[in-house]
XYZ file of C-alpha atoms in Angstrom:
556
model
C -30.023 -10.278 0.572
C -28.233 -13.746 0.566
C -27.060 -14.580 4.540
C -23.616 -14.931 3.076
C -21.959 -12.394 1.128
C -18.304 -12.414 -0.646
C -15.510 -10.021 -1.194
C -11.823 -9.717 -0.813
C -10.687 -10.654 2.447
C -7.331 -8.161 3.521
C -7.000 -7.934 6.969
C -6.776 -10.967 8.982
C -8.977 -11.587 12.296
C -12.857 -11.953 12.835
C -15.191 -9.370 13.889
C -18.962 -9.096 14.843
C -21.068 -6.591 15.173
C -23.746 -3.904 14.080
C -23.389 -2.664 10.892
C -22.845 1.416 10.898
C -22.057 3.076 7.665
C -19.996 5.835 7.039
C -21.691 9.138 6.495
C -22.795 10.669 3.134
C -20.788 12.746 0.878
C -20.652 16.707 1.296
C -24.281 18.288 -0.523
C -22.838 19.663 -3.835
C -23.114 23.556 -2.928
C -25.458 25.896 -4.861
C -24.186 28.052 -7.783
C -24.922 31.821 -6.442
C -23.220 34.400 -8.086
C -20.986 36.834 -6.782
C -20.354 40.840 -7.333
C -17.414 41.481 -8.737
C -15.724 43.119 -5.663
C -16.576 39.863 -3.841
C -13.825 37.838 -5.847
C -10.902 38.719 -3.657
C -12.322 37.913 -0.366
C -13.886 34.380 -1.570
C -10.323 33.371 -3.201
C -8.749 34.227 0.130
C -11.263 31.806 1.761
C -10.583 29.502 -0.883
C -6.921 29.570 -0.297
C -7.613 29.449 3.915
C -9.367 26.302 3.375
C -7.105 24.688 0.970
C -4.262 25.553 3.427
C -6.297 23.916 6.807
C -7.293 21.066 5.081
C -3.488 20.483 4.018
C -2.243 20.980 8.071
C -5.203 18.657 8.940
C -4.189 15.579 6.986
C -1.027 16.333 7.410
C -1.427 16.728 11.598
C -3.522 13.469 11.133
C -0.481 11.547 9.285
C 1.809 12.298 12.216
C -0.935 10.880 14.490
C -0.773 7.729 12.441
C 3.132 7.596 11.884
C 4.368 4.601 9.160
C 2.895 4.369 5.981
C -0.545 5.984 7.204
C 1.687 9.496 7.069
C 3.117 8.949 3.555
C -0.181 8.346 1.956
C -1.663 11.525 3.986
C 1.167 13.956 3.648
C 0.267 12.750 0.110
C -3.051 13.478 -0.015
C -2.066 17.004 1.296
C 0.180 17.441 -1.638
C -3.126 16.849 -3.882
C -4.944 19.639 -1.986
C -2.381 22.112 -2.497
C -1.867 21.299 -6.105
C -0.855 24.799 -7.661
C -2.735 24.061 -10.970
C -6.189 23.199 -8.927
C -5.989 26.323 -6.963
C -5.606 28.385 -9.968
C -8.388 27.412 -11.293
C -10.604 27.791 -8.349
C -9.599 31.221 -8.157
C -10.543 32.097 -11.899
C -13.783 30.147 -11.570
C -14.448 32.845 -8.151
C -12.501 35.933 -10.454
C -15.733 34.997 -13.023
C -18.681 35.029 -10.471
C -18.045 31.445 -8.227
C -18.667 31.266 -4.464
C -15.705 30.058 -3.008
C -17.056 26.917 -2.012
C -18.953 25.995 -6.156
C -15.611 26.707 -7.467
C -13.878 24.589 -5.536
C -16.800 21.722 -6.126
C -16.552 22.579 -9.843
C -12.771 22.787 -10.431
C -12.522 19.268 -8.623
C -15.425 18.160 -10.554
C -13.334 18.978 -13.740
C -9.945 17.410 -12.307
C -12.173 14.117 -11.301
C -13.334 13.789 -14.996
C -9.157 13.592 -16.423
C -8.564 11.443 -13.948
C -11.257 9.123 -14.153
C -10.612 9.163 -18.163
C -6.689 8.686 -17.840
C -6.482 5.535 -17.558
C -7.213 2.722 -14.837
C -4.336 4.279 -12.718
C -4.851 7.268 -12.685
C -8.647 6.757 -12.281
C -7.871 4.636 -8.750
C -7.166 8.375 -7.504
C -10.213 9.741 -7.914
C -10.965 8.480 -4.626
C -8.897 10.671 -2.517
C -9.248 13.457 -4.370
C -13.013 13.403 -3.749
C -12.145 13.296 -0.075
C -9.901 16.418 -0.670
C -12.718 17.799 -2.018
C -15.320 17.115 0.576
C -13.077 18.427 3.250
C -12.407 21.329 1.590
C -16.101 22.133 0.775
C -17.012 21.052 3.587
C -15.282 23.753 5.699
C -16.118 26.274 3.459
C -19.793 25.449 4.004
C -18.997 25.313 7.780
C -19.916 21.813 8.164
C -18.881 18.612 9.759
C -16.649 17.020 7.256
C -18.788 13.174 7.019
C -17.032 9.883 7.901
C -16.138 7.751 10.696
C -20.354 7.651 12.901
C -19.947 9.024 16.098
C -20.696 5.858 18.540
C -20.313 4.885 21.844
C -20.216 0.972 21.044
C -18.050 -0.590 19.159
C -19.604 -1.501 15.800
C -18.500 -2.711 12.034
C -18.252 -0.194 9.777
C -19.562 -0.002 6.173
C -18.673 2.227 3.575
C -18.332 2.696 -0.381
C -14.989 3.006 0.211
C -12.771 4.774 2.891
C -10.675 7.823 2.665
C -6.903 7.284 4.235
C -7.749 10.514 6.544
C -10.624 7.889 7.846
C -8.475 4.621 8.086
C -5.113 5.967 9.420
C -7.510 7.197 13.165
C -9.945 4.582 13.436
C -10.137 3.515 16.659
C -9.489 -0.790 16.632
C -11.431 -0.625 20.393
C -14.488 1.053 18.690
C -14.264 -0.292 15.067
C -14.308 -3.874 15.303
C -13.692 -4.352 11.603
C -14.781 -2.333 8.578
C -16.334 -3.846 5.128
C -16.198 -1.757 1.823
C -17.555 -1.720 -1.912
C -14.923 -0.460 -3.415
C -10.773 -1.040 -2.986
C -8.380 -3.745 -3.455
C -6.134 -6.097 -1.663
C -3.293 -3.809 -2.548
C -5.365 -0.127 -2.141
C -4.396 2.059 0.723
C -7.318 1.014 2.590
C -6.188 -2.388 2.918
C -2.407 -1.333 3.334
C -3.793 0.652 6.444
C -6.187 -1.876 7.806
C -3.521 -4.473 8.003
C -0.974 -1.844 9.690
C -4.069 -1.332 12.371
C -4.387 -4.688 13.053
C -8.328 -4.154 11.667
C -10.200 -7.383 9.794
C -11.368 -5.718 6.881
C -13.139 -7.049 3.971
C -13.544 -4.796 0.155
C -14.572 -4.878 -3.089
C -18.063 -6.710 -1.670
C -20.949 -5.622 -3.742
C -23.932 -4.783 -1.965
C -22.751 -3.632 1.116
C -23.903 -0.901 0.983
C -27.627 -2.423 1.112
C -26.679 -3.475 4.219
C -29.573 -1.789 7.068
C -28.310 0.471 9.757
C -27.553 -1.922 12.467
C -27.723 -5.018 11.063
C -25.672 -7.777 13.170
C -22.569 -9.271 10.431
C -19.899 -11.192 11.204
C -16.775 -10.203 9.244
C -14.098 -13.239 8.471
C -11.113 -10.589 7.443
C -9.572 -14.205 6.108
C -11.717 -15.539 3.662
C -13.733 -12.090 2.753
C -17.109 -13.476 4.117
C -19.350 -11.611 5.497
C -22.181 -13.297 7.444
C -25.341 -11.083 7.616
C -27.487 -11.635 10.463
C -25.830 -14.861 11.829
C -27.256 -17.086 14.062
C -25.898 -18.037 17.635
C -24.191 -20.988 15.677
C -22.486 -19.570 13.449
C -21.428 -17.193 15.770
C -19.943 -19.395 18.376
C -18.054 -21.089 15.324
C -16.462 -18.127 13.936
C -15.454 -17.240 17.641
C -14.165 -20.263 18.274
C -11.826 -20.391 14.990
C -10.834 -16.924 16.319
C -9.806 -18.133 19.390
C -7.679 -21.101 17.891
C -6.056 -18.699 15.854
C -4.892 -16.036 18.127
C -3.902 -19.623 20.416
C -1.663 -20.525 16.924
C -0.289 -17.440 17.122
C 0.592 -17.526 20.485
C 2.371 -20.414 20.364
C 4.674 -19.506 17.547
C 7.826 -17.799 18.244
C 10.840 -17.122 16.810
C 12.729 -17.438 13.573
C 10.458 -18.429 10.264
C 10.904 -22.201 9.639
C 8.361 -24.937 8.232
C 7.746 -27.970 10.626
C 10.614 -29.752 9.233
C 13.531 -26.862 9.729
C 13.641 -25.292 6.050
C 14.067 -21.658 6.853
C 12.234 -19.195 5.516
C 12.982 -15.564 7.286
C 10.208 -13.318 7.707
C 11.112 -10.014 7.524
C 8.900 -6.878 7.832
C 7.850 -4.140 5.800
C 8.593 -0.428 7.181
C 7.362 2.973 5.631
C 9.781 4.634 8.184
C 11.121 4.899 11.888
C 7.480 4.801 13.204
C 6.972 1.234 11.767
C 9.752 -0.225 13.735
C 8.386 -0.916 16.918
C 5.994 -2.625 16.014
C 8.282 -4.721 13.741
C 10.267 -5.415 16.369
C 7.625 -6.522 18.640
C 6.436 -8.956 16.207
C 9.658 -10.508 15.780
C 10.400 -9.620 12.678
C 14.036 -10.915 11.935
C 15.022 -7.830 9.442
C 13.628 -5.187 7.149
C 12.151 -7.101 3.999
C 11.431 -3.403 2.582
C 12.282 0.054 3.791
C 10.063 2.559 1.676
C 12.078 5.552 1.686
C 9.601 8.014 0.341
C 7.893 9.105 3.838
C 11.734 11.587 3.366
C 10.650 12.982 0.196
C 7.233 13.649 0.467
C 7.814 16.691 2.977
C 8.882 18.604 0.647
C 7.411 18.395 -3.234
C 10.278 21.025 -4.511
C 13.452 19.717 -3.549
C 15.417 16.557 -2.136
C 15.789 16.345 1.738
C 19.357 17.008 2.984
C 21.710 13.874 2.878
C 21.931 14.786 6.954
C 18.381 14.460 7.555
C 18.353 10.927 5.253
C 20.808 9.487 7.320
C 19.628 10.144 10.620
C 16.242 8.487 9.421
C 17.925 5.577 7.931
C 20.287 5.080 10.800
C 17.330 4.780 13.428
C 15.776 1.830 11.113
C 19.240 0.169 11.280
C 19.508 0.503 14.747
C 16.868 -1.786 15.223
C 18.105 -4.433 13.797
C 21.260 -5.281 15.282
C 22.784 -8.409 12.903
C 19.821 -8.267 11.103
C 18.797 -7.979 7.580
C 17.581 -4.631 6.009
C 16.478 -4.055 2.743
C 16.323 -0.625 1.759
C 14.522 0.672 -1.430
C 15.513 3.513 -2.801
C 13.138 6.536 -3.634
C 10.514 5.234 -6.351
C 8.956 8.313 -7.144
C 5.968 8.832 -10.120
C 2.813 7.160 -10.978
C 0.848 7.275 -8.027
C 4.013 9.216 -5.851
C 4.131 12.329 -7.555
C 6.693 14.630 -6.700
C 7.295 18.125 -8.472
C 10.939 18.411 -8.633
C 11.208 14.564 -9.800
C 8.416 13.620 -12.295
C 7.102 15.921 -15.379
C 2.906 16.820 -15.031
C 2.268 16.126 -18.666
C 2.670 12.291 -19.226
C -0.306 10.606 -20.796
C 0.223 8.185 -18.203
C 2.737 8.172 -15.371
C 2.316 4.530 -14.673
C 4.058 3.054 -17.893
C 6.140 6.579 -17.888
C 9.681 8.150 -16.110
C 8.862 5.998 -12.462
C 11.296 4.144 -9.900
C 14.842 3.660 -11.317
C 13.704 5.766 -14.783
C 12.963 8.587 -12.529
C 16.406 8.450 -10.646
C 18.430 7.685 -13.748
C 17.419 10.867 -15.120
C 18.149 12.674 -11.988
C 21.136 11.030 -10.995
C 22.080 13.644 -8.441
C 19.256 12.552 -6.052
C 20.095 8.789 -6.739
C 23.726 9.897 -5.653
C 22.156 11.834 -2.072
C 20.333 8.766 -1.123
C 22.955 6.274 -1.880
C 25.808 8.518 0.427
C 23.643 8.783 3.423
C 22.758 4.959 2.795
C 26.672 4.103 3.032
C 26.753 7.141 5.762
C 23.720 5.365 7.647
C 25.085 1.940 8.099
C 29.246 3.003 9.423
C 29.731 0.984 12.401
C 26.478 -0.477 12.804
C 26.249 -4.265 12.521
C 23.425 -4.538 10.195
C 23.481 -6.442 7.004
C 22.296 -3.783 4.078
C 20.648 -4.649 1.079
C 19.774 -1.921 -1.136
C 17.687 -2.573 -4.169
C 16.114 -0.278 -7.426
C 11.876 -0.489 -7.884
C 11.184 -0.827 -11.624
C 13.771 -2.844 -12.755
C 12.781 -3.839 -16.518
C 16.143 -5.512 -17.982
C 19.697 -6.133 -17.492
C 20.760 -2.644 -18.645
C 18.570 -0.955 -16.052
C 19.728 -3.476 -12.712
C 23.516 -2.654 -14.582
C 23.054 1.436 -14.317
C 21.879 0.872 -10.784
C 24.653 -1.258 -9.643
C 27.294 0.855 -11.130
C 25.501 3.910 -9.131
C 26.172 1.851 -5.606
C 29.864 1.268 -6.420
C 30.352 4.783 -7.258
C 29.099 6.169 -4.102
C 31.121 3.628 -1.883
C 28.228 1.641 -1.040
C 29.379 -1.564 1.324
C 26.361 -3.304 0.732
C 24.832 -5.988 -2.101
C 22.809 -4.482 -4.804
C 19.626 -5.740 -5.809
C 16.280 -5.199 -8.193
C 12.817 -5.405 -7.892
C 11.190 -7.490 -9.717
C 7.948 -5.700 -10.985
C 7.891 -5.701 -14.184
C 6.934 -9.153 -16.057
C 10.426 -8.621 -18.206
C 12.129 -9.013 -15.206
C 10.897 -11.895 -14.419
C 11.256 -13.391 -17.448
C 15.106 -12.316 -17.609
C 15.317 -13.063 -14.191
C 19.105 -14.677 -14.832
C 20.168 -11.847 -17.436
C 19.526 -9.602 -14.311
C 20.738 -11.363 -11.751
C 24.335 -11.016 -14.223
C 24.544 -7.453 -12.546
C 22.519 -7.591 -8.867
C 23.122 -9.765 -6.222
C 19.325 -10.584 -5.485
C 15.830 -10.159 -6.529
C 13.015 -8.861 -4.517
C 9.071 -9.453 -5.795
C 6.631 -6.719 -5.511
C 4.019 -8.582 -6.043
C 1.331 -5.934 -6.357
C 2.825 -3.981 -8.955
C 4.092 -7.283 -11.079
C 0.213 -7.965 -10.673
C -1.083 -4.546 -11.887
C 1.477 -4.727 -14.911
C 1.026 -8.446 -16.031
C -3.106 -8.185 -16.282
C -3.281 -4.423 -16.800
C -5.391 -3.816 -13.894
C -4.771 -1.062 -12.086
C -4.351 -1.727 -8.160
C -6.497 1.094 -6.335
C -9.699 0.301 -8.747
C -11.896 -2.372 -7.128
C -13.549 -3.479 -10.632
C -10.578 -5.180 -11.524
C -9.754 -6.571 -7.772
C -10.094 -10.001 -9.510
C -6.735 -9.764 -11.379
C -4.994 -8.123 -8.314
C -5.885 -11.239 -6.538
C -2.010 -12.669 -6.072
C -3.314 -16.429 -6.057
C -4.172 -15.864 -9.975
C -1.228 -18.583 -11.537
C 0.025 -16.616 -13.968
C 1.632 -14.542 -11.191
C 2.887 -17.582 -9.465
C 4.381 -18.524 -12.450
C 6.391 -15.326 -12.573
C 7.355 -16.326 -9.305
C 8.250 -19.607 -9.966
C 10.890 -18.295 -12.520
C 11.853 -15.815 -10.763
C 12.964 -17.881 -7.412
C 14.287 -20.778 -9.940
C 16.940 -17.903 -11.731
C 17.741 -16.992 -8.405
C 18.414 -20.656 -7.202
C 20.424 -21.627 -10.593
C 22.413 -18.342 -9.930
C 23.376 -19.229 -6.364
C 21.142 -15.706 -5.126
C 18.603 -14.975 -2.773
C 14.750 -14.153 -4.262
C 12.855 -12.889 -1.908
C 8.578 -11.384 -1.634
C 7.922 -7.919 -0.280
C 4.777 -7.779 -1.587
C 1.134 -8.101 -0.179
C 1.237 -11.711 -1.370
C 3.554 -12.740 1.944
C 1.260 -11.415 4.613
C -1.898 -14.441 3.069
C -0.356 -17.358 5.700
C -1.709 -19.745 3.122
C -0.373 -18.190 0.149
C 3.464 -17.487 2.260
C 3.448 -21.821 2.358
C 3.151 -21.311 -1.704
C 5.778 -18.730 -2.017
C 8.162 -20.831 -0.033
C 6.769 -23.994 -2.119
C 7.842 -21.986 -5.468
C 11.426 -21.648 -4.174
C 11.408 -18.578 -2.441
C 13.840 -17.646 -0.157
C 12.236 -14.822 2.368
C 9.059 -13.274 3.241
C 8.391 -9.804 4.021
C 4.664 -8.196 4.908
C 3.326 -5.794 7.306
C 4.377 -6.369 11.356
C 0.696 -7.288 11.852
C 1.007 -10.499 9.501
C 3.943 -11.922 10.648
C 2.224 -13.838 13.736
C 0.082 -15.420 10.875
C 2.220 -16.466 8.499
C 5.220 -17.920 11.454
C 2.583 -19.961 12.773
C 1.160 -21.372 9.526
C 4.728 -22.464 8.113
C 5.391 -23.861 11.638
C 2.560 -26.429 10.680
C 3.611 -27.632 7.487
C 6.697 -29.197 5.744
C 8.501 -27.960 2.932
C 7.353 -30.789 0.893
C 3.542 -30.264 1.582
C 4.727 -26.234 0.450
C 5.772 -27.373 -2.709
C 3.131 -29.603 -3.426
C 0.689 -27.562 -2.572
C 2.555 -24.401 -5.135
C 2.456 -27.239 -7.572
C -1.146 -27.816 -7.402
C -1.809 -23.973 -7.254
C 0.105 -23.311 -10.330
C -2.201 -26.171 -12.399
C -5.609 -24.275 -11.715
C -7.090 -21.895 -14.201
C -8.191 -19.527 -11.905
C -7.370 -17.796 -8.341
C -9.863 -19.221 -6.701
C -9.387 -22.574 -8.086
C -5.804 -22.171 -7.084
C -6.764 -21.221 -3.204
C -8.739 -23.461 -2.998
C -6.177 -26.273 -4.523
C -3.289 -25.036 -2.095
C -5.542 -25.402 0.642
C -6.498 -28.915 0.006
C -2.976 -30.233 -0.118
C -2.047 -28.079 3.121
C -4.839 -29.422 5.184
C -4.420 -32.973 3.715
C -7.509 -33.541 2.418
């Protein structure tokens, strides 16, 4: 194995260590047959199981709090999916064990997911950890994952369930390396949120031998095998000039020469704001609301309990900015009430904006206890719609906010490639643009954002995203608006100088990133950002483009 190997760096920070790796998938039970009168009793475990599995991830997503308990309460969702549980009890009603039907009806469910589509298919993960934990308690066994250890290792894995990533423990797991996953998979979401370095999409790591000493650069995606005192010392010492970087930048985001660039933070709910806060995050780049909606599949929550959670978030940010996203719901965010079971697939279907159009009622709820949220407060909101595609669609949503009384600007996403492209025809109706980078990725090269395969055109340094970018932030500029990034794209401190290079007008990322990215625009000026976006924009590649950008901000 080559001393070196490369993946996707996603979570800033250096770790070393001895290799552990996760442990092995559930044994696939064995197909006994059951008497007849044995059916009722083995559904009834079936059903016990589903339902304690459910709590558990559920239980464990409160433990987490922020966007660790949306993707588990989530997961949960996917365990007690009516149409699964049927069929595990007529696989038992025909002669199953509780525990084969429940391995077979999965088994069936994994094989229309995997051949739905690339989006679809980046599911199949979780729902094989469903499935382990719910087989394995049937089989009244330890459900495998995180090693048992008293000293703190790195941890390797094929991939890692969000049950596993939400609890590690950062004093124990000193960074974690996987096969599969994405910059923009939950993984990676979750290791960033921890605080974790974390490397994916590395083949080969799981050749890696039990113990093996690696140093993992959660920066650049290397991962040393075996390194010598040398390269050890260097990788510490980098570490320690960092965190002394970090240290030494405070306060508002500028570049060296006083452009400002505000770096705001990205919050899945009340949970995340501390340690926005703490991180100095000067706003709310994007409030995901769907940690509300995802307590309840069948119905809305109350406009009461929507403004109480909204109002804590504002709170926090006395004169501040927040930027509020209203519910996008489908695709990968499922929710009963909301978005129909039978679309071929979800992730070019009824989703974001399309889904609240067509239930205008709950667009209506959330846009009240918005207007409800902010009376009195001194916070500057900013609500915008996910999924924007076109003029007509930021028009409906703007028309929405004015007809629920909303004192607040209006704004869209900017997700879709059309919307970039049309980024002025938009801006006719909203009052800013936001980039989600990781879906404008996933929908300009096709390649879905959970399946590590196709991590290469989910990298946000490829240039046909910047260009997007580019025109995006230059409609927004001819228009007089703001354009800002919420998506994974900000939190890469390298990559942030580029953004602000191409024009753009705020940052947003996860708390843990803005340390990184205040103390790498604090070292350059805005010129040096906008060369080096120019010289990113003329490679061919993402990794010609890094590597350009990094030339011109170092000065070589």
């Amino acid at each position: 194995m080559d001393a070196t190997l490369r993946g996707v760096g996603v979570s800033h920070g250096v770790a070393i260590g001895a290799a552990r790796h996760m442990g092995t998938a559930v044994l696939e039970p064995p197909a006994r047959q059951i008497a007849g009168e044995e059916a009722p009793r083995e559904q009834a475990r079936a059903r016990r199981a589903v339902e304690a599995v459910a709590a558990d991830l559920v239980a464990r997503g409160e433990l987490a709090g922020g966007e660790a308990q949306a993707v588990l309460e989530a997961q949960a969702m996917m365990a007690q999916d009516p149409e699964l549980l049927a069929d595990v009890e007529r696989r038992i009603a025909v002669g199953s064990t509780a525990e084969r039907a429940v391995y077979d009806a999965f088994a069936a469910y994994r094989a229309l997911l995997a051949g739905a589509g690339e989006y679809l298919a980046g599911r199949v993960a979780d729902l094989d950890d469903v499935r382990n934990r719910i087989v394995a308690r049937l089989l009244g066994v330890p459900m495998p994952g995180v090693p048992d250890s008293d000293e703190p290792y790195v941890l390797i894995a094929r991939d890692l369930a969000p049950a596993d990533t939400a609890l590690l423990d950062p004093a124990l797991v000193l960074g974690f390396v996987t096969e599969e996953g994405g910059p923009t998979s939950h993984s990676a979401i979750l290791a960033r949120a921890l605080g974790v370095p974390a490397v994916v999409a590395l083949p080969g790591a799981g050749e890696l031998a039990e113990g093996t000493m690696v140093a993992v650069d959660g920066s650049t995606g290397e991962v040393l095998v075996d390194p010598t005192p040398g390269e050890r010392a260097e990788l510490s010492r980098a570490a320690e000039e960092r965190r002394a970087a970090l240290a030494a930048a405070s306060g508002p985001g500028a570049t060296s020469d006083g452009h400002k660039v505000p770096l705001l933070a990205n919050v899945g709910g009340p949970a995340d704001v501390a340690a926005a806060v703490e991180a100095g995050a000067e706003g709310v780049g994007l409030f995901r609301t769907e940690f509300l909606f995802l307590d309840d599949s069948e119905k809305a929550p109350s406009e009461e309990k929507q403004v109480e959670a909204y109002r804590e978030v504002l709170r926090a940010f006395p004169e501040g900015r927040v930027v509020v996203r209203v519910l996008d719901a489908g695709a990968d965010k499922p929710l009963d009430f909301l978005t129909p079971s039978d679309e071929p697939n979800p992730a070019l279907g009824v989703r974001g904006l399309r889904t609240l159009l067509v239930h205008p009622e709950v667009l209506r709820g959330q846009l009240r206890a918005l207007a409800k949220a902010a009376e009195g407060l001194p916070v500057y909101l900013e609500v915008m719609a996910p999924m924007v595609a076109d003029r007509t669609d930021a028009r409906a949503f703007a028309e929405a906010c004015r007809e629920a009384g909303l004192e607040a600007k209006f704004g869209a996403m900017v997700e879709i490639p059309s919307a970039a492209l049309r980024a002025r025809s938009v801006l006719q109706e909203v009052e800013f643009l936001s980039l989600g980078t990781n879906d404008l990725a996933q929908y300009t090269f096709a390649a879905d954002r959970q399946v590590g395969a196709v991590s290469r055109l989910q990298d946000p340094w490829q240039p046909a995203l910047l260009d997007l970018v580019a025109l995006s932030a230059e409609a927004a500029k001819a228009e007089g608006k703001s354009c800002g990034v919420c998506g994974e794209a900000a939190s890469d401190p390298t990559l942030a100088c580029v953004l602000t290079g191409l024009g753009v007008t705020s940052l947003s990322m996860s708390a843990s990133a803005l340390p990184y990215v205040r103390a790498t625009l604090a070292t350059h000026t805005l010129a040096q950002c906008e060369r080096a976006a120019a010289a990113a924009r003329a490679a061919e590649s993402a990794e010609e483009a890094r590597h350009a950008a990094a030339s011109v901000l170092s000065g070589e």
